[in-house]
Amino acid sequence: MSTAPDKALVEDAYEEPYEETFDLVGVGIGPFNLSLAALADGVPGLRTAFLEQRTAFHWHPGLLIEGATLQVPFLADLVSLVEPTSPWSFLNWIKTKERLFPFYFAEKFHIQRAEYDAYCRWVSGQLASCRFGHQVDTVRWDEGRGAFEVGFTRLDEDGGAEGVGRYFARHLALGVGTAPKVPQALRALADDPAAPVWHSAEYLARRPELLAAEHITVVGSGQSGAEVFLDLLRHRPQGNEGLTWLARTEAFAPMEYSKLGLEQFTPDYTRYFHGLTEPVRDELMPRQWQLHKGVSGDTLGEIHDELYLRTLDGGWPDAALTPGVSVDSAERSGNRLRLGLSHAQQQAEAHLVTDAVVAATGYAERPVDGLIEPLLAHLARDGSGRPEIDARHRLVFDGEVGGSVFVQNAERHTHGVGAPDLGLAAWRSAVILNSLTGEDVYPLPQRTAFTTFGLAPSGSAAPEESRHQGLRTK
């Protein structure tokens, strides 16, 4: 948290008023709050501001590997699954760039990540509600105003503090995103700037250093690990690849991508999951790993194709792909790294000496407790100490907090595997906007899946779409 400058500097440092009041303030501008900003732009009279400490939109820049595609179709953009005629749709962006015919002939249902990033940067640059270079420092409830006070620091291009300000908001949307997760065994080396151990979030920035290493180890069985391994393989000389890919899962398994299987990423399934008891939800989540931690079948095929091509002259590539392995320890060994490994099924242990490690080990939800510390005494928690979140994606507070705090991608424990999925972004944004306005500003269908989850009819009305409780902004 930056040290805020003296308030006397504010008037000189800002063009906008020191205090403004909004119907909704969003904290963080990732794809989910950007979706909310885009759909909010279509609600007449709704006053919104979305604050982001970075100077511009960036979506996983370290993994915008050449040729890497989204794992969801382009219709899972910021708005289309709720409002396909929105000016902020992916197709409208393609149109404004005079690329509709090339896109039509390309027949790409799954677009490249770099293209999705460019589309989001276009939207965020066009929306006046998106305010970059704003670091939110604290949030508290102002009972007298009946609004949240959002204190922030204005940052310059280099991240230095230029001034401070505060906004007031009747409602909040927290979209602070996730942070790279590194296993405990690798954490000490990953925290050492001199050690060649990096999370996959840094991959493109570190690729030159990685390619200069004699041997590289990739840890992690998901899509990021597969893409990093494939990219390194394509850049290594035949017969001298020097690559190892390790994973804790029992196999390098394909992601569940059957049409009925994907219905677990629908609002119908989200409603079903939210209605389960906490112990049942917690028991169910680990069993669903292949819905979001598997690898695209196409990527697995490309890896096999690349390895196969390297056998044409006889021999095998210098590449080891070993599932079922845990990294239990990591230490320096001279100028190299020594990893302690174990295989649960074999009950065997071994050591691997390598020159660099890429931890493609996923991301963890960023905790919001520090940001909303003044509100924590009023926050309801479940049996595991996690925030309770209602069907409309709102934190549950006692009566002392009158406004709503919506969360984006912080509710997997209550809403299930679809919480971080881009395909549900527009739907969740519409649920939030319908809730805070008290109107069906974006009418939503009652049924979204052929599967009936549970014994209750899947077409039955859900609380977030059928009932509004007067959270009007006017």
Tab-separated table of C-alpha atoms in Angstrom:
chain	number	residue	atom	x	y	z
A	1	MET	CA	0.000	0.000	0.000
A	2	SER	CA	1.518	3.290	-1.100
A	3	THR	CA	2.007	6.194	1.262
A	4	ALA	CA	-0.527	8.823	0.258
A	5	PRO	CA	0.664	12.406	-0.276
A	6	ASP	CA	-0.696	15.325	1.706
A	7	LYS	CA	-4.334	16.065	0.886
A	8	ALA	CA	-3.371	19.642	0.069
A	9	LEU	CA	-1.762	18.294	-3.096
A	10	VAL	CA	-4.965	16.779	-4.370
A	11	GLU	CA	-6.450	19.817	-6.058
A	12	ASP	CA	-3.223	20.397	-7.974
A	13	ALA	CA	-2.839	16.726	-8.881
A	14	TYR	CA	-6.354	16.087	-10.165
A	15	GLU	CA	-8.520	17.303	-12.952
A	16	GLU	CA	-11.553	15.437	-11.601
A	17	PRO	CA	-13.266	16.528	-8.373
A	18	TYR	CA	-11.736	15.358	-5.125
A	19	GLU	CA	-15.029	13.709	-4.222
A	20	GLU	CA	-17.517	12.042	-6.548
A	21	THR	CA	-20.502	9.835	-5.810
A	22	PHE	CA	-21.358	6.821	-7.966
A	23	ASP	CA	-23.975	4.113	-8.051
A	24	LEU	CA	-21.224	1.523	-8.484
A	25	VAL	CA	-17.452	1.572	-8.073
A	26	GLY	CA	-15.446	-1.391	-9.297
A	27	VAL	CA	-12.060	-2.241	-7.791
A	28	GLY	CA	-9.757	-3.803	-10.355
A	29	ILE	CA	-10.086	-3.944	-14.140
A	30	GLY	CA	-9.609	-7.490	-15.314
A	31	PRO	CA	-11.921	-9.225	-17.804
A	32	PHE	CA	-14.716	-9.639	-15.233
A	33	ASN	CA	-14.988	-6.056	-14.023
A	34	LEU	CA	-14.382	-4.914	-17.607
A	35	SER	CA	-17.417	-6.978	-18.612
A	36	LEU	CA	-19.388	-5.265	-15.852
A	37	ALA	CA	-18.186	-1.854	-17.029
A	38	ALA	CA	-19.132	-2.626	-20.630
A	39	LEU	CA	-22.649	-3.791	-19.773
A	40	ALA	CA	-23.115	-0.949	-17.266
A	41	ASP	CA	-22.366	1.461	-20.097
A	42	GLY	CA	-25.664	0.382	-21.633
A	43	VAL	CA	-27.756	1.233	-18.548
A	44	PRO	CA	-29.111	4.800	-18.836
A	45	GLY	CA	-28.389	7.023	-15.861
A	46	LEU	CA	-26.156	4.528	-14.055
A	47	ARG	CA	-23.041	6.252	-12.696
A	48	THR	CA	-20.028	3.972	-12.496
A	49	ALA	CA	-16.265	4.111	-12.074
A	50	PHE	CA	-13.782	1.242	-12.276
A	51	LEU	CA	-10.374	1.736	-10.686
A	52	GLU	CA	-7.155	-0.101	-11.550
A	53	GLN	CA	-3.660	0.586	-10.233
A	54	ARG	CA	-1.975	-0.480	-13.482
A	55	THR	CA	-1.583	2.131	-16.195
A	56	ALA	CA	-3.407	0.053	-18.832
A	57	PHE	CA	-5.238	-3.213	-19.302
A	58	HIS	CA	-3.054	-6.322	-19.486
A	59	TRP	CA	-4.336	-9.909	-19.469
A	60	HIS	CA	-1.715	-12.518	-18.512
A	61	PRO	CA	0.987	-10.894	-20.691
A	62	GLY	CA	3.526	-13.569	-19.776
A	63	LEU	CA	1.383	-16.253	-21.420
A	64	LEU	CA	0.461	-14.549	-24.694
A	65	ILE	CA	2.501	-17.210	-26.470
A	66	GLU	CA	2.363	-17.182	-30.255
A	67	GLY	CA	-0.520	-19.372	-31.386
A	68	ALA	CA	-1.972	-19.974	-27.896
A	69	THR	CA	-5.751	-19.758	-27.973
A	70	LEU	CA	-8.542	-19.198	-25.483
A	71	GLN	CA	-10.176	-22.331	-24.134
A	72	VAL	CA	-13.605	-20.803	-24.698
A	73	PRO	CA	-15.214	-19.650	-27.981
A	74	PHE	CA	-15.034	-15.993	-28.993
A	75	LEU	CA	-18.703	-15.594	-27.986
A	76	ALA	CA	-17.438	-15.701	-24.388
A	77	ASP	CA	-16.378	-12.087	-24.797
A	78	LEU	CA	-17.301	-9.314	-22.377
A	79	VAL	CA	-20.950	-8.955	-23.392
A	80	SER	CA	-22.238	-11.232	-26.180
A	81	LEU	CA	-23.825	-14.048	-24.154
A	82	VAL	CA	-26.081	-11.428	-22.566
A	83	GLU	CA	-26.261	-8.639	-25.138
A	84	PRO	CA	-24.842	-9.613	-28.556
A	85	THR	CA	-25.843	-6.250	-30.054
A	86	SER	CA	-23.646	-4.346	-27.595
A	87	PRO	CA	-21.096	-1.985	-29.163
A	88	TRP	CA	-18.518	-3.669	-26.910
A	89	SER	CA	-18.794	-7.129	-28.468
A	90	PHE	CA	-15.800	-8.900	-29.971
A	91	LEU	CA	-17.461	-8.928	-33.390
A	92	ASN	CA	-18.020	-5.184	-33.254
A	93	TRP	CA	-14.331	-4.712	-32.409
A	94	ILE	CA	-13.440	-6.852	-35.429
A	95	LYS	CA	-15.779	-4.691	-37.515
A	96	THR	CA	-14.222	-1.421	-36.324
A	97	LYS	CA	-10.805	-2.784	-37.326
A	98	GLU	CA	-12.143	-3.701	-40.794
A	99	ARG	CA	-11.291	-7.349	-40.196
A	100	LEU	CA	-14.711	-9.011	-40.498
A	101	PHE	CA	-14.039	-10.738	-43.804
A	102	PRO	CA	-10.594	-12.061	-42.791
A	103	PHE	CA	-12.138	-13.322	-39.530
A	104	TYR	CA	-14.998	-14.911	-41.461
A	105	PHE	CA	-12.643	-16.825	-43.744
A	106	ALA	CA	-10.275	-17.743	-40.909
A	107	GLU	CA	-13.110	-19.808	-39.348
A	108	LYS	CA	-11.642	-19.410	-35.882
A	109	PHE	CA	-14.142	-20.240	-33.150
A	110	HIS	CA	-11.321	-20.147	-30.574
A	111	ILE	CA	-9.317	-16.954	-30.983
A	112	GLN	CA	-5.728	-16.384	-29.934
A	113	ARG	CA	-5.073	-15.048	-26.458
A	114	ALA	CA	-3.193	-12.085	-27.887
A	115	GLU	CA	-6.281	-11.158	-29.910
A	116	TYR	CA	-8.523	-11.370	-26.844
A	117	ASP	CA	-6.071	-9.165	-24.950
A	118	ALA	CA	-6.099	-6.597	-27.778
A	119	TYR	CA	-9.916	-6.616	-27.806
A	120	CYS	CA	-10.087	-6.012	-24.044
A	121	ARG	CA	-7.532	-3.203	-24.300
A	122	TRP	CA	-9.704	-1.574	-26.961
A	123	VAL	CA	-12.814	-1.738	-24.776
A	124	SER	CA	-11.012	-0.474	-21.664
A	125	GLY	CA	-9.529	2.407	-23.646
A	126	GLN	CA	-12.948	3.468	-24.958
A	127	LEU	CA	-14.945	3.339	-21.716
A	128	ALA	CA	-14.808	6.575	-19.730
A	129	SER	CA	-15.665	4.652	-16.572
A	130	CYS	CA	-12.320	2.802	-16.646
A	131	ARG	CA	-9.770	4.787	-14.672
A	132	PHE	CA	-6.252	3.403	-14.676
A	133	GLY	CA	-3.465	4.533	-12.393
A	134	HIS	CA	-5.839	4.503	-9.406
A	135	GLN	CA	-4.729	2.340	-6.483
A	136	VAL	CA	-7.549	1.657	-4.046
A	137	ASP	CA	-6.170	1.810	-0.518
A	138	THR	CA	-9.180	1.214	1.713
A	139	VAL	CA	-12.935	0.875	1.735
A	140	ARG	CA	-15.289	1.716	4.591
A	141	TRP	CA	-19.025	2.185	5.050
A	142	ASP	CA	-20.149	5.774	5.661
A	143	GLU	CA	-23.450	5.410	7.470
A	144	GLY	CA	-24.241	9.122	7.256
A	145	ARG	CA	-23.968	9.147	3.471
A	146	GLY	CA	-25.387	5.652	3.042
A	147	ALA	CA	-22.466	4.857	0.780
A	148	PHE	CA	-19.033	3.261	0.717
A	149	GLU	CA	-16.058	5.584	0.941
A	150	VAL	CA	-13.323	4.410	-1.417
A	151	GLY	CA	-9.940	5.954	-0.700
A	152	PHE	CA	-7.373	5.784	-3.473
A	153	THR	CA	-3.943	6.994	-4.556
A	154	ARG	CA	-3.368	8.312	-8.056
A	155	LEU	CA	-0.212	6.804	-9.579
A	156	ASP	CA	2.030	8.080	-12.344
A	157	GLU	CA	3.471	5.982	-15.180
A	158	ASP	CA	6.269	4.728	-12.928
A	159	GLY	CA	3.982	3.806	-10.046
A	160	GLY	CA	4.794	6.851	-7.943
A	161	ALA	CA	2.082	8.609	-5.955
A	162	GLU	CA	0.736	11.780	-7.582
A	163	GLY	CA	-2.169	12.512	-5.259
A	164	VAL	CA	-5.001	11.039	-3.258
A	165	GLY	CA	-8.744	11.090	-3.606
A	166	ARG	CA	-11.913	9.389	-2.546
A	167	TYR	CA	-15.094	8.338	-4.223
A	168	PHE	CA	-18.406	7.410	-2.665
A	169	ALA	CA	-20.373	4.488	-4.011
A	170	ARG	CA	-23.728	2.990	-3.156
A	171	HIS	CA	-22.420	-0.383	-4.265
A	172	LEU	CA	-19.039	-1.994	-4.948
A	173	ALA	CA	-17.749	-4.723	-7.261
A	174	LEU	CA	-14.476	-6.324	-6.234
A	175	GLY	CA	-12.609	-7.756	-9.196
A	176	VAL	CA	-9.065	-7.821	-7.873
A	177	GLY	CA	-8.231	-11.020	-9.735
A	178	THR	CA	-5.809	-13.761	-8.840
A	179	ALA	CA	-2.119	-14.000	-8.013
A	180	PRO	CA	0.452	-16.560	-9.227
A	181	LYS	CA	0.629	-19.569	-6.923
A	182	VAL	CA	3.993	-21.264	-6.292
A	183	PRO	CA	4.247	-24.566	-4.367
A	184	GLN	CA	5.852	-24.391	-0.960
A	185	ALA	CA	8.832	-26.478	-2.095
A	186	LEU	CA	9.744	-23.933	-4.778
A	187	ARG	CA	8.804	-20.757	-2.936
A	188	ALA	CA	12.190	-19.889	-1.433
A	189	LEU	CA	13.944	-20.146	-4.796
A	190	ALA	CA	11.138	-18.323	-6.594
A	191	ASP	CA	11.529	-15.460	-4.110
A	192	ASP	CA	15.290	-15.318	-4.784
A	193	PRO	CA	15.919	-12.889	-7.687
A	194	ALA	CA	19.130	-14.727	-8.526
A	195	ALA	CA	17.506	-18.156	-8.823
A	196	PRO	CA	16.187	-19.264	-12.243
A	197	VAL	CA	12.809	-20.335	-10.859
A	198	TRP	CA	9.842	-18.451	-12.305
A	199	HIS	CA	6.104	-18.760	-12.380
A	200	SER	CA	4.604	-19.239	-15.824
A	201	ALA	CA	3.091	-15.750	-15.499
A	202	GLU	CA	6.618	-14.485	-16.277
A	203	TYR	CA	7.245	-16.938	-19.084
A	204	LEU	CA	7.575	-14.679	-22.131
A	205	ALA	CA	9.747	-12.186	-20.259
A	206	ARG	CA	12.025	-15.026	-19.120
A	207	ARG	CA	12.015	-17.071	-22.311
A	208	PRO	CA	15.440	-15.870	-23.542
A	209	GLU	CA	17.029	-16.885	-20.229
A	210	LEU	CA	15.222	-20.217	-20.272
A	211	LEU	CA	16.302	-21.037	-23.806
A	212	ALA	CA	19.908	-20.335	-22.824
A	213	ALA	CA	19.735	-22.985	-20.079
A	214	GLU	CA	21.019	-26.473	-20.738
A	215	HIS	CA	18.086	-28.185	-19.055
A	216	ILE	CA	14.628	-26.826	-18.171
A	217	THR	CA	11.949	-28.337	-15.949
A	218	VAL	CA	8.281	-27.412	-16.280
A	219	VAL	CA	6.108	-28.193	-13.254
A	220	GLY	CA	2.327	-28.320	-13.625
A	221	SER	CA	-0.170	-30.444	-15.542
A	222	GLY	CA	-2.616	-27.791	-16.731
A	223	GLN	CA	-2.982	-25.784	-19.922
A	224	SER	CA	-0.262	-23.282	-19.006
A	225	GLY	CA	2.245	-26.050	-18.320
A	226	ALA	CA	1.409	-27.715	-21.626
A	227	GLU	CA	1.730	-24.466	-23.579
A	228	VAL	CA	5.049	-23.589	-21.956
A	229	PHE	CA	6.425	-27.088	-22.575
A	230	LEU	CA	5.282	-27.019	-26.215
A	231	ASP	CA	6.754	-23.574	-26.837
A	232	LEU	CA	10.096	-24.549	-25.294
A	233	LEU	CA	10.116	-27.786	-27.280
A	234	ARG	CA	9.592	-25.915	-30.538
A	235	HIS	CA	12.510	-23.603	-29.741
A	236	ARG	CA	14.997	-26.308	-28.706
A	237	PRO	CA	17.365	-28.092	-31.120
A	238	GLN	CA	16.461	-31.620	-32.160
A	239	GLY	CA	18.265	-34.227	-30.089
A	240	ASN	CA	19.315	-31.668	-27.504
A	241	GLU	CA	15.955	-30.595	-26.118
A	242	GLY	CA	16.908	-30.894	-22.438
A	243	LEU	CA	13.320	-30.746	-21.191
A	244	THR	CA	11.392	-32.348	-18.336
A	245	TRP	CA	7.674	-31.927	-17.704
A	246	LEU	CA	6.428	-32.982	-14.261
A	247	ALA	CA	2.871	-33.166	-12.963
A	248	ARG	CA	1.189	-34.357	-9.776
A	249	THR	CA	-1.844	-35.663	-11.659
A	250	GLU	CA	-1.858	-39.322	-12.621
A	251	ALA	CA	-1.818	-38.464	-16.321
A	252	PHE	CA	-1.478	-35.545	-18.702
A	253	ALA	CA	-5.240	-35.562	-18.992
A	254	PRO	CA	-7.409	-33.769	-21.538
A	255	MET	CA	-9.807	-31.153	-20.295
A	256	GLU	CA	-13.470	-32.166	-20.180
A	257	TYR	CA	-14.824	-30.676	-23.382
A	258	SER	CA	-17.883	-32.729	-24.253
A	259	LYS	CA	-20.976	-30.679	-24.969
A	260	LEU	CA	-22.981	-32.023	-22.057
A	261	GLY	CA	-19.921	-31.904	-19.808
A	262	LEU	CA	-19.547	-28.211	-20.555
A	263	GLU	CA	-23.027	-27.603	-19.180
A	264	GLN	CA	-21.336	-27.446	-15.773
A	265	PHE	CA	-20.293	-23.970	-16.917
A	266	THR	CA	-23.886	-22.745	-17.183
A	267	PRO	CA	-25.942	-20.590	-14.835
A	268	ASP	CA	-28.154	-23.651	-14.231
A	269	TYR	CA	-25.223	-25.526	-12.708
A	270	THR	CA	-24.078	-22.444	-10.788
A	271	ARG	CA	-27.508	-22.220	-9.139
A	272	TYR	CA	-27.436	-25.934	-8.348
A	273	PHE	CA	-23.960	-25.746	-6.817
A	274	HIS	CA	-24.824	-22.689	-4.722
A	275	GLY	CA	-27.811	-24.562	-3.290
A	276	LEU	CA	-25.681	-27.439	-1.991
A	277	THR	CA	-24.484	-27.537	1.592
A	278	GLU	CA	-20.991	-26.318	2.390
A	279	PRO	CA	-19.565	-29.820	3.147
A	280	VAL	CA	-20.954	-31.193	-0.119
A	281	ARG	CA	-19.526	-28.292	-2.131
A	282	ASP	CA	-16.101	-28.702	-0.528
A	283	GLU	CA	-16.099	-32.435	-1.211
A	284	LEU	CA	-17.212	-31.949	-4.814
A	285	MET	CA	-14.722	-29.284	-5.942
A	286	PRO	CA	-11.512	-31.399	-5.955
A	287	ARG	CA	-13.233	-34.064	-8.043
A	288	GLN	CA	-13.923	-31.530	-10.800
A	289	TRP	CA	-10.273	-30.801	-11.555
A	290	GLN	CA	-10.500	-32.043	-15.142
A	291	LEU	CA	-13.064	-29.342	-15.918
A	292	HIS	CA	-10.503	-26.598	-15.415
A	293	LYS	CA	-7.067	-28.116	-14.780
A	294	GLY	CA	-6.869	-30.463	-17.745
A	295	VAL	CA	-5.188	-29.683	-21.059
A	296	SER	CA	-6.833	-28.943	-24.384
A	297	GLY	CA	-6.887	-32.080	-26.523
A	298	ASP	CA	-5.494	-30.010	-29.400
A	299	THR	CA	-2.497	-28.913	-27.324
A	300	LEU	CA	-1.795	-32.474	-26.232
A	301	GLY	CA	-1.968	-33.484	-29.880
A	302	GLU	CA	0.469	-30.756	-30.909
A	303	ILE	CA	2.941	-31.868	-28.239
A	304	HIS	CA	2.767	-35.454	-29.453
A	305	ASP	CA	3.147	-34.343	-33.077
A	306	GLU	CA	6.236	-32.285	-32.236
A	307	LEU	CA	7.811	-35.153	-30.294
A	308	TYR	CA	6.986	-37.602	-33.075
A	309	LEU	CA	8.633	-35.442	-35.744
A	310	ARG	CA	11.824	-35.534	-33.706
A	311	THR	CA	12.017	-39.331	-34.066
A	312	LEU	CA	12.114	-39.366	-37.875
A	313	ASP	CA	15.888	-39.820	-37.986
A	314	GLY	CA	15.822	-42.476	-35.284
A	315	GLY	CA	16.239	-42.100	-31.560
A	316	TRP	CA	14.075	-40.260	-29.075
A	317	PRO	CA	14.001	-36.590	-28.153
A	318	ASP	CA	15.754	-35.567	-24.941
A	319	ALA	CA	12.440	-34.806	-23.278
A	320	ALA	CA	10.865	-36.530	-20.278
A	321	LEU	CA	7.149	-36.244	-19.544
A	322	THR	CA	6.382	-37.738	-16.129
A	323	PRO	CA	2.974	-37.514	-14.417
A	324	GLY	CA	2.229	-38.647	-10.868
A	325	VAL	CA	5.239	-36.781	-9.471
A	326	SER	CA	5.398	-34.231	-6.655
A	327	VAL	CA	8.214	-31.740	-6.145
A	328	ASP	CA	8.953	-31.997	-2.430
A	329	SER	CA	12.130	-29.916	-2.149
A	330	ALA	CA	14.332	-27.585	-4.164
A	331	GLU	CA	17.794	-26.244	-3.485
A	332	ARG	CA	20.824	-24.864	-5.219
A	333	SER	CA	23.463	-27.401	-6.199
A	334	GLY	CA	26.470	-25.412	-7.342
A	335	ASN	CA	25.304	-23.460	-10.382
A	336	ARG	CA	22.341	-25.786	-10.865
A	337	LEU	CA	19.111	-26.678	-9.077
A	338	ARG	CA	18.386	-29.964	-7.312
A	339	LEU	CA	14.745	-31.003	-7.045
A	340	GLY	CA	13.549	-33.686	-4.627
A	341	LEU	CA	10.792	-35.748	-6.256
A	342	SER	CA	8.384	-38.435	-5.096
A	343	HIS	CA	6.002	-40.755	-6.922
A	344	ALA	CA	2.996	-41.704	-4.807
A	345	GLN	CA	1.953	-44.804	-6.720
A	346	GLN	CA	5.460	-46.274	-6.783
A	347	GLN	CA	6.243	-44.958	-3.309
A	348	ALA	CA	9.585	-43.963	-4.809
A	349	GLU	CA	11.825	-40.919	-4.410
A	350	ALA	CA	14.438	-39.413	-6.721
A	351	HIS	CA	16.387	-36.234	-7.431
A	352	LEU	CA	16.458	-34.197	-10.622
A	353	VAL	CA	19.254	-31.760	-11.419
A	354	THR	CA	18.146	-28.965	-13.720
A	355	ASP	CA	19.187	-25.457	-14.722
A	356	ALA	CA	15.845	-23.635	-14.618
A	357	VAL	CA	12.281	-24.238	-13.471
A	358	VAL	CA	8.967	-22.890	-14.735
A	359	ALA	CA	6.200	-23.328	-12.160
A	360	ALA	CA	3.002	-23.565	-14.188
A	361	THR	CA	1.122	-24.131	-10.969
A	362	GLY	CA	-1.873	-21.885	-11.371
A	363	TYR	CA	-3.283	-18.913	-9.541
A	364	ALA	CA	-4.941	-18.256	-6.200
A	365	GLU	CA	-7.744	-15.832	-5.428
A	366	ARG	CA	-6.374	-12.582	-4.026
A	367	PRO	CA	-7.760	-12.073	-0.506
A	368	VAL	CA	-9.805	-8.914	-0.098
A	369	ASP	CA	-9.630	-8.747	3.699
A	370	GLY	CA	-6.953	-6.061	3.710
A	371	LEU	CA	-8.899	-3.914	1.270
A	372	ILE	CA	-12.197	-4.053	3.170
A	373	GLU	CA	-10.709	-4.300	6.669
A	374	PRO	CA	-13.117	-1.733	8.182
A	375	LEU	CA	-16.020	-3.956	7.044
A	376	LEU	CA	-14.719	-7.300	8.320
A	377	ALA	CA	-16.472	-7.110	11.683
A	378	HIS	CA	-19.787	-7.118	9.792
A	379	LEU	CA	-18.906	-9.890	7.302
A	380	ALA	CA	-20.560	-13.312	7.602
A	381	ARG	CA	-18.262	-16.323	7.181
A	382	ASP	CA	-18.824	-20.019	6.582
A	383	GLY	CA	-17.586	-22.917	8.689
A	384	SER	CA	-14.126	-22.696	7.097
A	385	GLY	CA	-13.777	-18.960	7.696
A	386	ARG	CA	-14.431	-17.998	4.084
A	387	PRO	CA	-16.807	-15.144	3.198
A	388	GLU	CA	-20.419	-16.103	2.698
A	389	ILE	CA	-21.598	-15.060	-0.756
A	390	ASP	CA	-25.247	-15.060	-1.771
A	391	ALA	CA	-26.811	-16.191	-5.047
A	392	ARG	CA	-26.358	-12.730	-6.535
A	393	HIS	CA	-22.586	-12.764	-5.949
A	394	ARG	CA	-22.773	-10.409	-2.949
A	395	LEU	CA	-20.801	-10.641	0.253
A	396	VAL	CA	-23.173	-11.195	3.152
A	397	PHE	CA	-22.980	-8.445	5.798
A	398	ASP	CA	-25.029	-7.686	8.864
A	399	GLY	CA	-27.452	-4.781	8.939
A	400	GLU	CA	-24.730	-2.231	9.730
A	401	VAL	CA	-23.607	-2.207	6.065
A	402	GLY	CA	-26.387	-0.940	3.823
A	403	GLY	CA	-24.773	-1.252	0.396
A	404	SER	CA	-23.926	-4.331	-1.642
A	405	VAL	CA	-20.392	-5.597	-2.251
A	406	PHE	CA	-20.339	-7.879	-5.289
A	407	VAL	CA	-17.383	-10.170	-5.950
A	408	GLN	CA	-16.016	-11.443	-9.244
A	409	ASN	CA	-13.947	-14.633	-9.318
A	410	ALA	CA	-13.776	-14.872	-5.537
A	411	GLU	CA	-16.736	-17.194	-5.089
A	412	ARG	CA	-15.608	-20.607	-6.318
A	413	HIS	CA	-16.347	-22.097	-2.897
A	414	THR	CA	-19.972	-20.955	-3.160
A	415	HIS	CA	-20.680	-20.833	-6.915
A	416	GLY	CA	-18.503	-23.616	-8.247
A	417	VAL	CA	-16.121	-24.318	-11.059
A	418	GLY	CA	-17.580	-21.642	-13.352
A	419	ALA	CA	-16.566	-18.705	-11.155
A	420	PRO	CA	-13.261	-18.054	-13.003
A	421	ASP	CA	-14.619	-19.050	-16.431
A	422	LEU	CA	-14.825	-16.339	-19.087
A	423	GLY	CA	-17.996	-17.895	-20.459
A	424	LEU	CA	-19.967	-16.839	-17.375
A	425	ALA	CA	-18.546	-13.306	-17.176
A	426	ALA	CA	-21.345	-11.518	-19.034
A	427	TRP	CA	-24.050	-13.480	-17.209
A	428	ARG	CA	-22.627	-12.626	-13.788
A	429	SER	CA	-22.308	-8.973	-14.814
A	430	ALA	CA	-25.963	-8.943	-15.841
A	431	VAL	CA	-27.017	-10.539	-12.545
A	432	ILE	CA	-25.095	-7.826	-10.683
A	433	LEU	CA	-26.607	-4.988	-12.713
A	434	ASN	CA	-30.128	-6.379	-12.405
A	435	SER	CA	-29.636	-6.674	-8.659
A	436	LEU	CA	-28.275	-3.225	-7.972
A	437	THR	CA	-30.835	-1.449	-10.176
A	438	GLY	CA	-33.780	-3.554	-9.020
A	439	GLU	CA	-34.827	-3.915	-12.676
A	440	ASP	CA	-34.302	-6.492	-15.412
A	441	VAL	CA	-32.068	-4.147	-17.375
A	442	TYR	CA	-30.691	-7.312	-18.985
A	443	PRO	CA	-33.451	-9.959	-19.179
A	444	LEU	CA	-31.948	-13.409	-18.634
A	445	PRO	CA	-33.323	-16.784	-19.755
A	446	GLN	CA	-34.693	-19.072	-17.089
A	447	ARG	CA	-32.985	-22.156	-18.491
A	448	THR	CA	-29.495	-22.553	-19.985
A	449	ALA	CA	-28.746	-26.316	-19.990
A	450	PHE	CA	-30.331	-29.515	-21.236
A	451	THR	CA	-29.049	-31.236	-18.107
A	452	THR	CA	-31.283	-31.134	-15.047
A	453	PHE	CA	-28.999	-30.748	-12.048
A	454	GLY	CA	-30.589	-32.297	-8.992
A	455	LEU	CA	-34.246	-33.138	-8.530
A	456	ALA	CA	-35.563	-29.579	-8.819
A	457	PRO	CA	-36.527	-28.562	-12.384
A	458	SER	CA	-33.617	-26.752	-14.022
A	459	GLY	CA	-36.015	-24.220	-15.501
A	460	SER	CA	-37.223	-23.034	-12.118
A	461	ALA	CA	-36.672	-19.363	-11.414
A	462	ALA	CA	-33.531	-18.492	-9.508
A	463	PRO	CA	-33.410	-15.798	-6.841
A	464	GLU	CA	-31.034	-13.568	-8.793
A	465	GLU	CA	-33.258	-13.497	-11.879
A	466	SER	CA	-36.760	-13.714	-10.408
A	467	ARG	CA	-36.703	-11.488	-7.349
A	468	HIS	CA	-35.220	-8.072	-6.738
A	469	GLN	CA	-35.223	-6.534	-3.311
A	470	GLY	CA	-35.292	-2.841	-4.028
A	471	LEU	CA	-31.558	-2.176	-4.410
A	472	ARG	CA	-32.367	0.732	-6.631
A	473	THR	CA	-29.775	3.394	-7.255
A	474	LYS	CA	-32.229	6.222	-7.610
